[in-house]
PDB file of C-alpha atoms in Angstrom:
ATOM      1  CA  UNK A 120     -16.478   7.958  15.283  1.00 76.00           C
ATOM      2  CA  UNK A 121     -15.402   5.302  12.809  1.00 93.00           C
ATOM      3  CA  UNK A 122     -12.900   2.948  14.422  1.00 98.00           C
ATOM      4  CA  UNK A 123      -9.773   2.350  12.368  1.00 98.00           C
ATOM      5  CA  UNK A 124      -6.501   3.868  11.053  1.00 98.00           C
ATOM      6  CA  UNK A 125      -6.480   6.738   8.572  1.00 98.00           C
ATOM      7  CA  UNK A 126      -3.303   7.788   6.771  1.00 98.00           C
ATOM      8  CA  UNK A 127      -3.291  10.801   4.408  1.00 98.00           C
ATOM      9  CA  UNK A 128      -0.420  12.637   2.674  1.00 96.00           C
ATOM     10  CA  UNK A 129      -0.053  16.091   3.938  1.00 93.00           C
ATOM     11  CA  UNK A 130       2.852  17.165   1.627  1.00 93.00           C
ATOM     12  CA  UNK A 131       5.984  16.004  -0.035  1.00 92.00           C
ATOM     13  CA  UNK A 132       9.276  17.375  -1.389  1.00 93.00           C
ATOM     14  CA  UNK A 133      12.066  15.749  -3.321  1.00 92.00           C
ATOM     15  CA  UNK A 134      13.254  13.908  -0.263  1.00 91.00           C
ATOM     16  CA  UNK A 135      10.343  13.133   2.176  1.00 94.00           C
ATOM     17  CA  UNK A 136       6.586  12.684   2.624  1.00 94.00           C
ATOM     18  CA  UNK A 137       4.795  13.982   5.497  1.00 95.00           C
ATOM     19  CA  UNK A 138       1.885  11.797   6.499  1.00 96.00           C
ATOM     20  CA  UNK A 139      -0.993  12.587   8.794  1.00 97.00           C
ATOM     21  CA  UNK A 140      -1.918   9.596  10.827  1.00 98.00           C
ATOM     22  CA  UNK A 141      -5.163   9.237  12.854  1.00 98.00           C
ATOM     23  CA  UNK A 142      -6.182   6.221  14.905  1.00 98.00           C
ATOM     24  CA  UNK A 143      -9.586   5.889  16.471  1.00 98.00           C
ATOM     25  CA  UNK A 144     -10.966   3.331  18.781  1.00 97.00           C
ATOM     26  CA  UNK A 145     -14.345   3.148  20.386  1.00 94.00           C
ATOM     27  CA  UNK A 146     -13.529   5.814  23.004  1.00 95.00           C
ATOM     28  CA  UNK A 147     -10.450   7.594  21.832  1.00 97.00           C
ATOM     29  CA  UNK A 148      -8.768   9.270  19.009  1.00 98.00           C
ATOM     30  CA  UNK A 149      -5.170  10.349  18.274  1.00 98.00           C
ATOM     31  CA  UNK A 150      -3.876  12.180  15.389  1.00 97.00           C
ATOM     32  CA  UNK A 151      -0.285  13.346  14.456  1.00 96.00           C
ATOM     33  CA  UNK A 152       2.290  13.651  11.630  1.00 96.00           C
ATOM     34  CA  UNK A 153       5.209  11.446  10.651  1.00 96.00           C
ATOM     35  CA  UNK A 154       7.885  11.567   7.929  1.00 94.00           C
ATOM     36  CA  UNK A 155       8.866   8.740   5.607  1.00 95.00           C
ATOM     37  CA  UNK A 156      10.901   8.338   2.529  1.00 94.00           C
ATOM     38  CA  UNK A 157       9.244   8.209  -1.010  1.00 91.00           C
ATOM     39  CA  UNK A 158       9.795   4.528  -1.420  1.00 94.00           C
ATOM     40  CA  UNK A 159       8.501   3.368   1.862  1.00 96.00           C
ATOM     41  CA  UNK A 160       4.685   3.370   1.189  1.00 96.00           C
ATOM     42  CA  UNK A 161       5.446   1.245  -1.959  1.00 96.00           C
ATOM     43  CA  UNK A 162       7.623  -1.239   0.042  1.00 98.00           C
ATOM     44  CA  UNK A 163       4.800  -1.497   2.786  1.00 98.00           C
ATOM     45  CA  UNK A 164       2.164  -2.355   0.113  1.00 98.00           C
ATOM     46  CA  UNK A 165       4.478  -5.288  -1.107  1.00 98.00           C
ATOM     47  CA  UNK A 166       4.858  -6.553   2.380  1.00 97.00           C
ATOM     48  CA  UNK A 167       1.109  -6.364   3.306  1.00 98.00           C
ATOM     49  CA  UNK A 168       0.268  -8.223   0.189  1.00 97.00           C
ATOM     50  CA  UNK A 169       2.356 -11.130   1.436  1.00 96.00           C
ATOM     51  CA  UNK A 170       1.131 -10.733   4.848  1.00 97.00           C
ATOM     52  CA  UNK A 171      -2.538 -10.897   4.055  1.00 95.00           C
ATOM     53  CA  UNK A 172      -2.136 -14.536   3.131  1.00 92.00           C
ATOM     54  CA  UNK A 173      -0.859 -15.507   6.507  1.00 90.00           C
ATOM     55  CA  UNK A 174      -4.139 -15.610   8.261  1.00 84.00           C
ATOM     56  CA  UNK A 175      -3.200 -18.451  10.686  1.00 87.00           C
ATOM     57  CA  UNK A 176      -0.851 -16.412  12.884  1.00 85.00           C
ATOM     58  CA  UNK A 177       0.977 -13.903  10.687  1.00 91.00           C
ATOM     59  CA  UNK A 178       2.484 -10.761  12.232  1.00 96.00           C
ATOM     60  CA  UNK A 179       3.268  -7.675  10.405  1.00 97.00           C
ATOM     61  CA  UNK A 180       4.797  -4.277  11.728  1.00 98.00           C
ATOM     62  CA  UNK A 181       4.181  -0.916  10.176  1.00 98.00           C
ATOM     63  CA  UNK A 182       6.644   1.895  11.337  1.00 97.00           C
ATOM     64  CA  UNK A 183       6.632   5.516  10.213  1.00 97.00           C
ATOM     65  CA  UNK A 184       9.079   7.905  11.655  1.00 94.00           C
ATOM     66  CA  UNK A 185      11.156   7.213  14.938  1.00 94.00           C
ATOM     67  CA  UNK A 186      10.357   7.600  18.552  1.00 95.00           C
ATOM     68  CA  UNK A 187      12.267   9.945  20.646  1.00 94.00           C
ATOM     69  CA  UNK A 188      13.163  13.850  20.947  1.00 91.00           C
ATOM     70  CA  UNK A 189      16.124  13.324  18.642  1.00 89.00           C
ATOM     71  CA  UNK A 190      14.057  12.553  15.563  1.00 84.00           C
ATOM     72  CA  UNK A 191      11.904  14.939  13.390  1.00 71.00           C
ATOM     73  CA  UNK A 192       8.201  15.102  14.126  1.00 83.00           C
ATOM     74  CA  UNK A 193       6.286  12.061  15.214  1.00 93.00           C
ATOM     75  CA  UNK A 194       6.235   8.300  15.059  1.00 97.00           C
ATOM     76  CA  UNK A 195       3.761   5.672  14.407  1.00 98.00           C
ATOM     77  CA  UNK A 196       4.087   1.861  15.062  1.00 98.00           C
ATOM     78  CA  UNK A 197       1.231  -0.827  14.352  1.00 98.00           C
ATOM     79  CA  UNK A 198       1.517  -4.432  14.897  1.00 98.00           C
ATOM     80  CA  UNK A 199      -0.963  -6.481  12.717  1.00 98.00           C
ATOM     81  CA  UNK A 200      -1.457  -9.950  13.934  1.00 97.00           C
ATOM     82  CA  UNK A 201      -3.809 -12.591  12.614  1.00 94.00           C
ATOM     83  CA  UNK A 202      -4.474 -14.714  15.852  1.00 87.00           C
ATOM     84  CA  UNK A 203      -7.525 -16.675  14.569  1.00 77.00           C
ATOM     85  CA  UNK A 204      -8.937 -16.858  11.153  1.00 77.00           C
ATOM     86  CA  UNK A 205     -11.192 -14.034  10.254  1.00 86.00           C
ATOM     87  CA  UNK A 206      -9.854 -11.579  12.868  1.00 94.00           C
ATOM     88  CA  UNK A 207      -6.857  -9.193  12.574  1.00 96.00           C
ATOM     89  CA  UNK A 208      -5.709  -7.559  15.778  1.00 97.00           C
ATOM     90  CA  UNK A 209      -4.039  -4.352  15.551  1.00 98.00           C
ATOM     91  CA  UNK A 210      -2.065  -2.583  18.334  1.00 98.00           C
ATOM     92  CA  UNK A 211      -0.838   0.915  17.835  1.00 98.00           C
ATOM     93  CA  UNK A 212       1.620   3.270  19.433  1.00 98.00           C
ATOM     94  CA  UNK A 213       1.690   6.932  18.423  1.00 98.00           C
ATOM     95  CA  UNK A 214       3.920   9.834  19.437  1.00 98.00           C
ATOM     96  CA  UNK A 215       3.575  13.401  18.342  1.00 96.00           C
ATOM     97  CA  UNK A 216       6.370  15.933  17.748  1.00 94.00           C
ATOM     98  CA  UNK A 217       8.240  16.953  20.898  1.00 94.00           C
ATOM     99  CA  UNK A 218       7.763  20.512  22.055  1.00 93.00           C
ATOM    100  CA  UNK A 219       9.038  22.555  24.889  1.00 93.00           C
ATOM    101  CA  UNK A 220       6.945  22.252  28.111  1.00 95.00           C
ATOM    102  CA  UNK A 221       7.951  23.469  31.636  1.00 93.00           C
ATOM    103  CA  UNK A 222      11.380  22.235  32.170  1.00 89.00           C
ATOM    104  CA  UNK A 223      11.994  19.955  29.254  1.00 91.00           C
ATOM    105  CA  UNK A 224      10.733  18.570  26.006  1.00 92.00           C
ATOM    106  CA  UNK A 225       7.598  16.402  25.795  1.00 95.00           C
ATOM    107  CA  UNK A 226       5.463  14.521  23.195  1.00 96.00           C
ATOM    108  CA  UNK A 227       1.974  13.259  23.539  1.00 96.00           C
ATOM    109  CA  UNK A 228       1.614   9.483  23.074  1.00 97.00           C
ATOM    110  CA  UNK A 229      -1.165   6.891  22.705  1.00 98.00           C
ATOM    111  CA  UNK A 230      -1.529   3.331  22.549  1.00 98.00           C
ATOM    112  CA  UNK A 231      -4.709   1.896  21.019  1.00 98.00           C
ATOM    113  CA  UNK A 232      -5.964  -1.430  20.252  1.00 98.00           C
ATOM    114  CA  UNK A 233      -8.221  -2.447  17.347  1.00 98.00           C
ATOM    115  CA  UNK A 234      -9.785  -5.505  15.628  1.00 97.00           C
ATOM    116  CA  UNK A 235     -10.280  -5.635  11.796  1.00 97.00           C
ATOM    117  CA  UNK A 236     -10.943  -8.346   9.311  1.00 96.00           C
ATOM    118  CA  UNK A 237      -9.083  -9.798   6.218  1.00 95.00           C
ATOM    119  CA  UNK A 238     -11.330  -8.173   3.652  1.00 96.00           C
ATOM    120  CA  UNK A 239     -10.893  -4.869   5.315  1.00 98.00           C
ATOM    121  CA  UNK A 240      -7.059  -5.377   5.176  1.00 98.00           C
ATOM    122  CA  UNK A 241      -7.487  -6.053   1.437  1.00 98.00           C
ATOM    123  CA  UNK A 242      -9.353  -2.770   0.951  1.00 98.00           C
ATOM    124  CA  UNK A 243      -6.581  -0.857   3.071  1.00 98.00           C
ATOM    125  CA  UNK A 244      -3.789  -2.445   0.805  1.00 98.00           C
ATOM    126  CA  UNK A 245      -5.568  -1.179  -2.394  1.00 98.00           C
ATOM    127  CA  UNK A 246      -6.047   2.292  -0.923  1.00 98.00           C
ATOM    128  CA  UNK A 247      -2.441   2.357   0.416  1.00 98.00           C
ATOM    129  CA  UNK A 248      -1.154   1.567  -3.088  1.00 98.00           C
ATOM    130  CA  UNK A 249      -3.069   4.507  -4.349  1.00 97.00           C
ATOM    131  CA  UNK A 250      -1.469   6.680  -1.814  1.00 97.00           C
ATOM    132  CA  UNK A 251       1.874   5.268  -2.806  1.00 95.00           C
ATOM    133  CA  UNK A 252       1.519   5.973  -6.555  1.00 95.00           C
ATOM    134  CA  UNK A 253      -0.131   9.226  -6.134  1.00 92.00           C
ATOM    135  CA  UNK A 254      -3.583   8.043  -7.312  1.00 96.00           C
ATOM    136  CA  UNK A 255      -5.194   9.053  -4.000  1.00 94.00           C
ATOM    137  CA  UNK A 256      -4.373  11.085  -0.887  1.00 90.00           C
ATOM    138  CA  UNK A 257      -5.847   8.764   1.856  1.00 97.00           C
ATOM    139  CA  UNK A 258      -5.899   5.133   2.992  1.00 98.00           C
ATOM    140  CA  UNK A 259      -8.100   3.815   5.670  1.00 98.00           C
ATOM    141  CA  UNK A 260      -7.945   0.465   7.676  1.00 98.00           C
ATOM    142  CA  UNK A 261     -11.507   0.090   8.927  1.00 98.00           C
ATOM    143  CA  UNK A 262     -12.008  -1.674  12.031  1.00 98.00           C
ATOM    144  CA  UNK A 263     -15.016  -3.269  13.675  1.00 96.00           C
TER     145      UNK A 263
END
């Protein structure tokens, strides 16, 4: 399994985009969907272009969807943190869509922890830009 985060566009309409997100570490993998507005990926690309220059302690959050049963589909949160030059620490929290189970509604959840590098973040930003403008259908943050 390739460690990292993979984001692809499943479909879109006039109002929203459905993303398929997979996060994989050395032992686990979690995949789910989340909805975003059309401009959200482009805005994220702008934020990540600024963040990539903060290699001495910068922090950037990525959030797609919202957590909880009152929201549509799933949620994804990633915190990117440059703790030391040359290392990008990524902690993720994912939640699937809520479904009926036994006496209530439940959603699967996972928290995974990854390590990447600045050059791999640069590649991810380029791929995410392609996803945002429709030139590609997938973006990957490769982790080591």
